[in-house]
Short mmCIF file of C-alpha atoms in Angstrom, two decimals:
data_model
loop_
_atom_site.label_atom_id
_atom_site.label_comp_id
_atom_site.label_asym_id
_atom_site.label_seq_id
_atom_site.Cartn_x
_atom_site.Cartn_y
_atom_site.Cartn_z
CA MET A 1 203.48 71.14 126.32
CA GLN A 2 205.53 73.75 125.19
CA ARG A 3 203.10 76.39 126.17
CA ARG A 4 205.80 78.13 127.85
CA MET A 5 205.28 81.19 129.91
CA THR A 6 206.87 83.08 132.77
CA GLY A 7 207.28 81.66 136.25
CA LEU A 8 208.49 82.51 139.73
CA THR A 9 212.12 81.56 140.27
CA ALA A 10 212.68 79.63 143.49
CA ALA A 11 215.58 80.42 145.75
CA VAL A 12 218.85 79.65 144.08
CA ALA A 13 219.94 77.72 147.13
CA ALA A 14 217.28 75.15 146.47
CA LEU A 15 219.08 74.08 143.30
CA GLY A 16 221.93 72.61 145.25
CA MET A 17 219.76 70.56 147.55
CA ALA A 18 218.55 67.04 147.14
CA ALA A 19 215.66 65.90 149.26
CA THR A 20 216.84 65.64 152.86
CA LEU A 21 216.22 63.31 155.74
CA ALA A 22 215.98 64.75 159.23
CA ALA A 23 215.88 62.31 162.12
CA CYS A 24 213.08 62.99 164.57
CA GLY A 25 213.43 60.08 166.96
CA GLY A 26 214.13 56.38 166.89
CA PRO A 27 214.23 54.03 163.90
CA GLY A 28 211.31 54.38 161.49
CA SER A 29 210.43 57.87 162.74
CA GLU A 30 212.39 59.95 160.24
CA ASP A 31 210.78 62.92 158.53
CA VAL A 32 211.33 63.11 154.78
CA THR A 33 211.41 66.24 152.66
CA LEU A 34 210.69 65.58 149.00
CA LYS A 35 212.07 67.95 146.41
CA LEU A 36 209.89 68.68 143.36
CA VAL A 37 210.93 70.91 140.48
CA ALA A 38 207.98 71.95 138.31
CA ALA A 39 207.19 74.08 135.30
CA ASP A 40 205.09 77.22 135.44
CA TYR A 41 201.85 77.32 133.47
CA GLY A 42 200.84 80.79 134.59
CA ASP A 43 201.31 83.99 132.67
CA SER A 44 201.84 86.29 135.67
CA PRO A 45 202.82 86.07 139.35
CA ALA A 46 199.11 86.14 140.19
CA ASN A 47 198.45 82.72 138.67
CA SER A 48 201.87 81.13 138.94
CA SER A 49 201.88 77.36 139.35
CA GLN A 50 203.82 77.96 142.57
CA LYS A 51 200.51 78.86 144.22
CA TYR A 52 198.89 75.64 143.01
CA TRP A 53 201.74 73.48 144.28
CA ASP A 54 202.06 75.28 147.61
CA LYS A 55 198.37 74.75 148.32
CA LEU A 56 198.47 71.12 147.22
CA ALA A 57 201.62 70.39 149.24
CA ALA A 58 200.16 71.96 152.39
CA ALA A 59 197.01 69.85 152.08
CA PHE A 60 199.07 66.70 151.52
CA GLU A 61 201.38 67.41 154.46
CA LYS A 62 198.39 67.87 156.75
CA LYS A 63 197.17 64.39 155.83
CA ASN A 64 200.63 62.81 155.88
CA PRO A 65 202.67 63.84 158.94
CA GLY A 66 206.33 63.10 158.44
CA ILE A 67 206.42 63.94 154.72
CA LYS A 68 207.23 67.47 153.61
CA VAL A 69 207.17 68.61 149.99
CA ASP A 70 209.43 71.44 148.82
CA VAL A 71 208.40 72.72 145.39
CA SER A 72 210.44 75.02 143.15
CA VAL A 73 208.67 76.37 140.07
CA TYR A 74 210.53 77.74 137.05
CA SER A 75 209.52 79.13 133.70
CA TRP A 76 209.38 76.81 130.72
CA SER A 77 212.42 78.64 129.35
CA ASP A 78 214.48 77.48 132.33
CA VAL A 79 212.99 74.39 133.95
CA ASP A 80 214.42 71.66 131.71
CA ALA A 81 217.90 73.12 131.99
CA LYS A 82 217.55 73.47 135.78
CA VAL A 83 216.70 69.80 136.17
CA LYS A 84 219.45 68.75 133.78
CA LYS A 85 222.04 70.67 135.80
CA MET A 86 220.79 69.28 139.12
CA VAL A 87 221.08 65.74 137.78
CA ALA A 88 224.53 66.38 136.27
CA ASP A 89 225.73 67.85 139.58
CA GLY A 90 224.59 64.75 141.47
CA HIS A 91 221.67 66.49 143.17
CA ALA A 92 218.65 65.12 141.33
CA PRO A 93 215.29 66.18 142.76
CA ASP A 94 212.92 63.49 143.93
CA MET A 95 210.47 64.53 141.23
CA ALA A 96 210.47 66.73 138.15
CA GLN A 97 207.48 67.94 136.19
CA ILE A 98 208.94 69.01 132.84
CA GLY A 99 208.67 68.46 129.09
CA ALA A 100 210.59 65.21 128.47
CA TYR A 101 211.56 62.13 130.40
CA SER A 102 213.06 59.55 128.02
CA ASP A 103 216.75 60.52 128.35
CA TYR A 104 216.59 60.06 132.12
CA ALA A 105 214.67 56.79 131.74
CA ALA A 106 217.13 55.37 129.22
CA SER A 107 220.04 56.08 131.55
CA GLY A 108 218.36 54.23 134.42
CA LYS A 109 217.77 57.28 136.61
CA LEU A 110 213.99 57.00 137.04
CA TYR A 111 211.54 54.89 138.96
CA SER A 112 208.89 53.30 136.79
CA ALA A 113 205.26 54.25 137.31
CA ASN A 114 204.71 50.69 138.48
CA ASP A 115 207.29 51.24 141.24
CA LEU A 116 205.41 54.25 142.57
CA LEU A 117 201.70 54.38 141.91
CA SER A 118 198.82 52.38 143.28
CA ILE A 119 197.04 50.23 140.71
CA PRO A 120 193.86 52.41 140.60
CA VAL A 121 195.91 55.54 139.96
CA GLN A 122 198.16 54.03 137.30
CA SER A 123 195.23 52.44 135.46
CA ASP A 124 193.36 55.78 135.42
CA PHE A 125 195.76 57.44 132.94
CA LEU A 126 194.35 57.92 129.45
CA PRO A 127 195.73 54.99 127.44
CA GLN A 128 197.34 56.99 124.64
CA LEU A 129 199.13 59.19 127.20
CA ALA A 130 200.27 56.24 129.29
CA ASP A 131 201.61 54.57 126.14
CA ALA A 132 203.52 57.72 125.22
CA GLY A 133 205.19 57.58 128.62
CA GLU A 134 206.86 54.24 127.89
CA VAL A 135 210.45 53.39 127.05
CA SER A 136 210.96 49.76 126.00
CA ARG A 137 207.38 48.99 127.09
CA VAL A 138 207.89 50.26 130.65
CA GLN A 139 206.15 53.45 131.77
CA TYR A 140 208.53 55.98 133.26
CA GLY A 141 206.83 59.20 132.16
CA MET A 142 203.61 59.96 133.99
CA PRO A 143 201.47 62.42 132.01
CA PHE A 144 200.78 65.53 134.04
CA ALA A 145 198.99 67.91 131.70
CA SER A 146 197.78 67.60 128.14
CA SER A 147 196.23 69.61 125.35
CA THR A 148 195.28 69.33 121.73
CA ARG A 149 195.32 71.85 118.91
CA LEU A 150 192.50 73.27 116.82
CA LEU A 151 192.34 75.84 114.06
CA PHE A 152 191.32 79.20 115.54
CA TYR A 153 189.69 81.79 113.31
CA ASN A 154 188.69 85.41 113.91
CA LYS A 155 184.89 85.45 113.70
CA THR A 156 184.68 89.19 113.12
CA LEU A 157 187.04 89.06 110.14
CA PHE A 158 185.30 85.97 108.74
CA ASP A 159 181.84 87.51 109.12
CA LYS A 160 182.89 90.72 107.35
CA ALA A 161 184.29 88.68 104.47
CA GLY A 162 181.30 86.32 104.35
CA LEU A 163 183.50 83.30 105.00
CA THR A 164 182.97 79.95 106.66
CA PRO A 165 185.78 78.12 108.50
CA PRO A 166 187.76 75.82 106.19
CA GLN A 167 187.64 72.04 106.13
CA THR A 168 190.22 71.49 103.36
CA TRP A 169 193.52 73.02 102.32
CA ALA A 170 191.89 74.53 99.24
CA GLN A 171 189.25 76.20 101.40
CA LEU A 172 191.89 77.46 103.81
CA GLN A 173 193.76 79.04 100.91
CA ALA A 174 190.58 80.57 99.49
CA ASP A 175 189.65 82.04 102.88
CA ALA A 176 193.18 83.40 103.30
CA LYS A 177 193.03 85.05 99.88
CA ALA A 178 189.69 86.67 100.72
CA LEU A 179 191.05 87.97 104.01
CA LYS A 180 194.14 89.35 102.29
CA ALA A 181 191.96 91.14 99.77
CA ARG A 182 190.19 92.87 102.65
CA GLY A 183 193.49 94.06 104.12
CA VAL A 184 193.97 91.50 106.88
CA LYS A 185 197.61 91.72 107.90
CA ILE A 186 198.18 87.98 108.50
CA PRO A 187 195.54 85.82 106.81
CA TYR A 188 197.14 82.63 108.18
CA ALA A 189 199.88 82.71 110.82
CA LEU A 190 202.50 80.02 110.17
CA PRO A 191 204.92 80.02 113.14
CA LEU A 192 207.91 77.95 112.04
CA GLY A 193 210.37 79.91 114.15
CA PRO A 194 212.57 78.16 116.70
CA GLU A 195 210.25 78.51 119.69
CA GLU A 196 207.83 75.73 118.76
CA ALA A 197 208.33 74.92 115.09
CA GLN A 198 208.10 71.21 115.83
CA ALA A 199 204.43 71.66 116.83
CA GLU A 200 203.27 73.55 113.73
CA THR A 201 205.27 71.07 111.66
CA MET A 202 203.54 68.06 113.19
CA MET A 203 200.07 69.58 112.77
CA TRP A 204 200.67 70.09 109.06
CA MET A 205 202.25 66.65 108.66
CA LEU A 206 199.18 65.05 110.24
CA SER A 207 196.86 67.10 108.05
CA GLY A 208 198.76 65.81 105.03
CA GLY A 209 198.30 62.19 106.08
CA SER A 210 201.70 61.45 107.59
CA GLY A 211 203.70 62.46 110.67
CA TYR A 212 207.11 62.26 112.28
CA THR A 213 206.91 58.47 112.35
CA ASP A 214 205.17 55.75 110.38
CA ASP A 215 202.69 53.17 111.68
CA VAL A 216 205.43 51.06 113.25
CA GLY A 217 207.18 53.98 114.94
CA THR A 218 210.06 54.49 112.50
CA TYR A 219 211.00 58.08 111.63
CA SER A 220 209.42 59.17 108.35
CA LEU A 221 210.13 62.89 108.11
CA ASP A 222 210.77 62.74 104.36
CA SER A 223 207.72 60.64 103.49
CA PRO A 224 206.11 61.56 100.14
CA GLN A 225 203.11 62.99 102.01
CA ASN A 226 205.31 65.25 104.17
CA VAL A 227 207.24 66.51 101.14
CA LYS A 228 203.95 67.26 99.38
CA THR A 229 202.66 69.07 102.48
CA PHE A 230 205.60 71.42 102.68
CA GLU A 231 205.62 72.00 98.94
CA TRP A 232 201.99 73.10 99.27
CA LEU A 233 202.82 75.40 102.16
CA LYS A 234 205.74 76.92 100.23
CA ASN A 235 203.95 77.42 96.93
CA ASP A 236 200.27 77.79 97.77
CA LEU A 237 200.32 79.59 101.09
CA VAL A 238 203.61 81.38 101.75
CA GLY A 239 204.33 81.91 98.05
CA GLN A 240 200.93 83.55 97.62
CA GLY A 241 201.68 86.12 100.33
CA LEU A 242 199.05 84.67 102.69
CA THR A 243 201.18 84.32 105.84
CA GLY A 244 201.94 87.95 106.60
CA PRO A 245 205.04 90.11 106.47
CA THR A 246 207.21 88.08 108.87
CA PRO A 247 208.88 85.05 107.25
CA PRO A 248 207.57 81.86 108.89
CA ALA A 249 211.13 80.88 109.84
CA LYS A 250 211.27 83.99 112.05
CA LEU A 251 207.73 83.85 113.43
CA ASP A 252 207.39 82.26 116.86
CA ARG A 253 204.19 80.92 118.35
CA ALA A 254 204.09 83.58 121.07
CA GLN A 255 204.26 86.31 118.41
CA ALA A 256 201.51 84.64 116.39
CA PHE A 257 199.26 84.33 119.45
CA ALA A 258 199.85 87.97 120.37
CA ALA A 259 198.98 89.06 116.81
CA PHE A 260 195.76 87.01 116.98
CA THR A 261 194.75 88.76 120.19
CA ARG A 262 195.31 92.10 118.45
CA GLY A 263 192.93 91.12 115.66
CA ASP A 264 195.70 90.98 113.05
CA VAL A 265 195.40 87.25 112.27
CA GLY A 266 192.61 85.52 110.38
CA MET A 267 193.55 81.91 111.19
CA LEU A 268 196.16 79.96 113.12
CA ASN A 269 196.60 76.71 115.01
CA GLY A 270 196.25 77.06 118.76
CA HIS A 271 195.85 75.30 122.07
CA PRO A 272 193.26 76.01 124.81
CA THR A 273 195.28 78.78 126.46
CA LEU A 274 194.69 80.97 123.41
CA MET A 275 190.98 81.04 124.21
CA GLN A 276 191.59 82.91 127.44
CA MET A 277 194.15 85.22 125.86
CA ALA A 278 191.80 86.15 123.01
CA ALA A 279 188.77 86.58 125.27
CA LYS A 280 190.70 89.00 127.51
CA LYS A 281 191.38 91.17 124.46
CA GLY A 282 187.77 91.02 123.25
CA VAL A 283 188.53 88.97 120.13
CA ARG A 284 185.58 86.94 118.84
CA PHE A 285 186.88 83.58 117.71
CA GLY A 286 185.79 80.12 116.67
CA THR A 287 187.59 76.79 116.55
CA VAL A 288 187.43 73.87 114.11
CA PRO A 289 189.53 70.74 113.55
CA MET A 290 192.61 71.19 111.40
CA PRO A 291 191.75 71.03 107.69
CA GLY A 292 193.26 68.23 105.59
CA ILE A 293 193.89 67.80 101.89
CA ASN A 294 190.38 66.65 101.06
CA GLY A 295 188.61 67.02 104.41
CA ARG A 296 189.39 67.39 108.07
CA ALA A 297 192.76 65.96 109.13
CA ARG A 298 192.82 62.28 110.12
CA SER A 299 194.00 63.23 113.59
CA THR A 300 195.14 66.23 115.56
CA MET A 301 198.27 66.78 117.53
CA GLY A 302 198.18 65.99 121.22
CA VAL A 303 200.76 67.29 123.65
CA ALA A 304 201.62 66.06 127.12
CA ASP A 305 203.99 67.28 129.79
CA TRP A 306 205.48 64.77 132.17
CA MET A 307 206.04 63.93 135.80
CA MET A 308 209.00 61.69 136.64
CA ALA A 309 210.65 60.47 139.82
CA PHE A 310 214.40 60.06 140.26
CA ARG A 311 215.92 57.07 142.04
CA GLN A 312 218.88 58.92 143.54
CA ASN A 313 217.37 59.82 146.92
CA GLY A 314 215.56 56.54 147.42
CA HIS A 315 212.23 57.94 148.63
CA LYS A 316 210.09 55.57 146.60
CA ASP A 317 207.31 55.03 149.14
CA GLN A 318 206.94 58.70 150.05
CA VAL A 319 207.05 59.80 146.41
CA GLY A 320 204.44 57.20 145.52
CA LYS A 321 202.13 58.38 148.29
CA PHE A 322 202.49 62.00 147.14
CA LEU A 323 201.89 61.17 143.46
CA ASP A 324 198.78 59.13 144.30
CA TYR A 325 197.52 62.33 145.92
CA VAL A 326 198.60 64.53 142.98
CA TYR A 327 196.63 62.34 140.57
CA SER A 328 193.38 62.29 142.54
CA GLU A 329 190.42 63.33 140.41
CA LYS A 330 189.95 66.58 142.33
CA ASN A 331 193.56 67.70 142.00
CA VAL A 332 193.78 66.80 138.31
CA LEU A 333 190.58 68.77 137.64
CA ASP A 334 191.71 71.75 139.71
CA PHE A 335 194.95 72.08 137.76
CA SER A 336 193.29 71.54 134.37
CA ARG A 337 190.64 74.16 135.05
CA GLU A 338 193.12 76.68 136.40
CA TYR A 339 195.19 76.65 133.21
CA ASP A 340 192.68 75.62 130.52
CA LEU A 341 194.38 72.26 130.03
CA LEU A 342 193.00 68.78 129.52
CA PRO A 343 192.98 66.12 132.23
CA VAL A 344 195.33 63.17 131.87
CA THR A 345 193.08 60.68 133.67
CA ASN A 346 189.89 58.92 132.62
CA SER A 347 188.03 59.89 135.78
CA ALA A 348 188.78 63.61 135.48
CA SER A 349 188.13 63.59 131.72
CA ASP A 350 184.72 61.98 132.22
CA THR A 351 183.82 64.57 134.84
CA MET A 352 184.94 67.43 132.60
CA ALA A 353 182.94 66.04 129.66
CA ASP A 354 179.76 66.07 131.79
CA ASP A 355 180.21 69.44 133.48
CA LYS A 356 178.89 72.52 131.68
CA ARG A 357 181.43 74.65 133.50
CA ASP A 358 184.02 73.05 131.23
CA GLN A 359 182.08 73.46 127.99
CA LYS A 360 184.72 75.70 126.43
CA LEU A 361 187.17 72.77 126.58
CA TRP A 362 184.83 70.11 125.17
CA LYS A 363 186.05 70.45 121.57
CA PHE A 364 189.66 70.03 122.65
CA LEU A 365 188.71 67.16 124.94
CA GLY A 366 186.95 65.40 122.08
CA GLU A 367 190.02 65.73 119.86
CA LEU A 368 192.26 64.17 122.51
CA GLN A 369 190.79 60.75 121.82
CA ASN A 370 191.90 61.06 118.19
CA SER A 371 195.24 62.70 118.80
CA GLU A 372 198.82 61.71 118.09
CA LEU A 373 201.70 62.77 120.31
CA TYR A 374 205.32 63.52 119.60
CA PRO A 375 207.47 60.36 119.65
CA VAL A 376 208.65 61.28 123.14
CA GLY A 377 209.45 57.68 124.05
CA LYS A 378 212.42 57.85 121.65
CA THR A 379 215.51 59.09 123.42
CA SER A 380 216.54 60.57 120.06
CA TRP A 381 213.44 62.81 119.95
CA ALA A 382 215.03 65.77 121.74
CA GLN A 383 217.80 65.87 119.12
CA VAL A 384 215.36 65.42 116.23
CA SER A 385 213.06 68.12 117.58
CA ALA A 386 215.98 70.55 117.91
CA GLY A 387 216.90 69.90 114.28
CA VAL A 388 213.35 70.57 113.13
CA LYS A 389 213.30 73.85 115.07
CA ARG A 390 216.52 74.96 113.39
CA GLU A 391 215.75 73.99 109.81
CA ILE A 392 212.09 73.50 108.99
CA GLY A 393 211.31 77.17 108.49
CA SER A 394 213.68 77.32 105.54
CA THR A 395 211.59 74.82 103.58
CA VAL A 396 208.86 77.38 102.90
CA GLY A 397 211.12 80.34 102.11
CA PRO A 398 211.82 81.65 98.59
CA ASN A 399 214.84 79.37 98.20
CA GLY A 400 213.37 76.49 100.16
CA ASN A 401 213.62 72.89 99.00
CA PRO A 402 211.20 70.78 101.08
CA GLY A 403 212.43 67.45 99.73
CA ALA A 404 216.09 68.22 100.39
CA THR A 405 215.51 69.67 103.87
CA LEU A 406 213.19 66.87 105.00
CA GLY A 407 215.64 64.32 103.61
CA ARG A 408 218.46 65.89 105.59
CA LEU A 409 216.33 65.90 108.76
CA GLU A 410 215.40 62.25 108.15
CA ARG A 411 219.03 61.19 107.83
CA ALA A 412 219.89 63.05 111.03
CA ALA A 413 216.93 61.41 112.80
CA ASP A 414 217.99 57.96 111.68
CA ALA A 415 221.54 58.59 112.84
CA ALA A 416 220.36 59.84 116.22
CA GLU A 417 218.09 56.84 116.66
CA ASN A 418 220.79 54.34 115.67
CA ALA A 419 223.26 55.95 118.06
CA GLU A 420 221.00 55.22 121.04
#
C-alpha cells in the first residue's frame, strides 16, 4: 500500500549481506540465517514494524532451532530502492516485503508461492489478492497487508451545515458548495500530487465506471468513462473552487490527511490508518463508500503490499517454513490490528468480521470483497504508475485537457506493455 511512513533504518552493513550459512557440525547440521527486508508501517519509533518482526522472528527461532531470521526495516520512501540495489549488486535478500513484485518475477528471480508454502497456507489467501499476485498464471507475489478506501467526511462540519454524506457526484458537489459557503478551507481534498496520485486517480476512475484496465485486462486509461470523469473533476469540482487553495497537482496524500486531522477538510478518500490519525486529533468523522455518477461506485479500490522470496540464496525449505509461520492466523491478525490494516487470509478475515474489537474496520473489510486492485501483475505497471503520478494532476488544472493527457498516458502504457 503506499501508506508510506517513517521507519527505523537497519545497519548499513546489512545491505551488503546475503543470507549466510554457518556450519555447525557434520552434513545436514548447518544453521541458516535468512535475510528479510521489510517496509515500515509505523509512524514513530514506538510502533515501528521492526518491533513486530523482531518479536515474530524470536518466536519462530525458538520453535525452529537452526534457522535464524535477520530483519531490516526501512521506510516506504526507501525500501523499494534498497531491495532493488541489493538485487542489482548480486546480494538479494531471501525475502522482501515491499510494494511490487512483478519485475522480479518476470526476470526469473523469485520462487513461486507453490514452491514455498504448504497447501493450507497458500489456499487461505483471499482469492482476489492471490490472483493479483500472479504473473502468467503463476503466483509469485504473496499478499502481506491490504486495505480499501472509503470517503471520509468531517461530522462536525457536516452537522453544522445540515448535510448528509453524498452517494452521487452531484451530491458530493452540492455538499462541497455548502461547506465552502460556510468557510471550510478545503471542501473536498483532491490529492493528485506525485506521492500517491495513482490511488486517487483509480478511485475516481472506478467511481466513473471504468479503471486502469478493461474487463480483459487491457489498459484503458483513455476510455470514454475516464475522460468524462476527469472532465467532471476539472469543471465541476476544481473549476468551482471546491478543492482548496493548493492545486491538486501539488497536493500530496500526506498533506491532505494532515489537513483533515486539523479540521480543515470536509471530505476526502482515505484508508483505515486515517481513522487513528483523526481520532488522535479529536476529529469526529464518518465513512461511506465512494460516490458514483448516479449512486455508489460499482467497486472500491483495494491495495495490497507483497511478500516475495528470491531464489539466489537457495533457502527454499527454510523460507517456506518461516512464511508458513508468518501467515498463521494469529500473526496475520496481530499485524493487521497493530496497523489498522485488513487481513490477507480468509481465516483471519473471518475472525476479524466476528470480533467486536475490530468493529472499526468492518466497513473496510466489507468493501474488500468488492474491490479492484492495481494491475500489479503487469510488469509495465510500475512505469505506467510513474507516468500517472507525473501527469494526471495537470488534467484538472486551468489549462488541463483530460482527453489529451489520458490519451498520452494510454499510448505510453501500451508501449510499455508491448515492450515487455
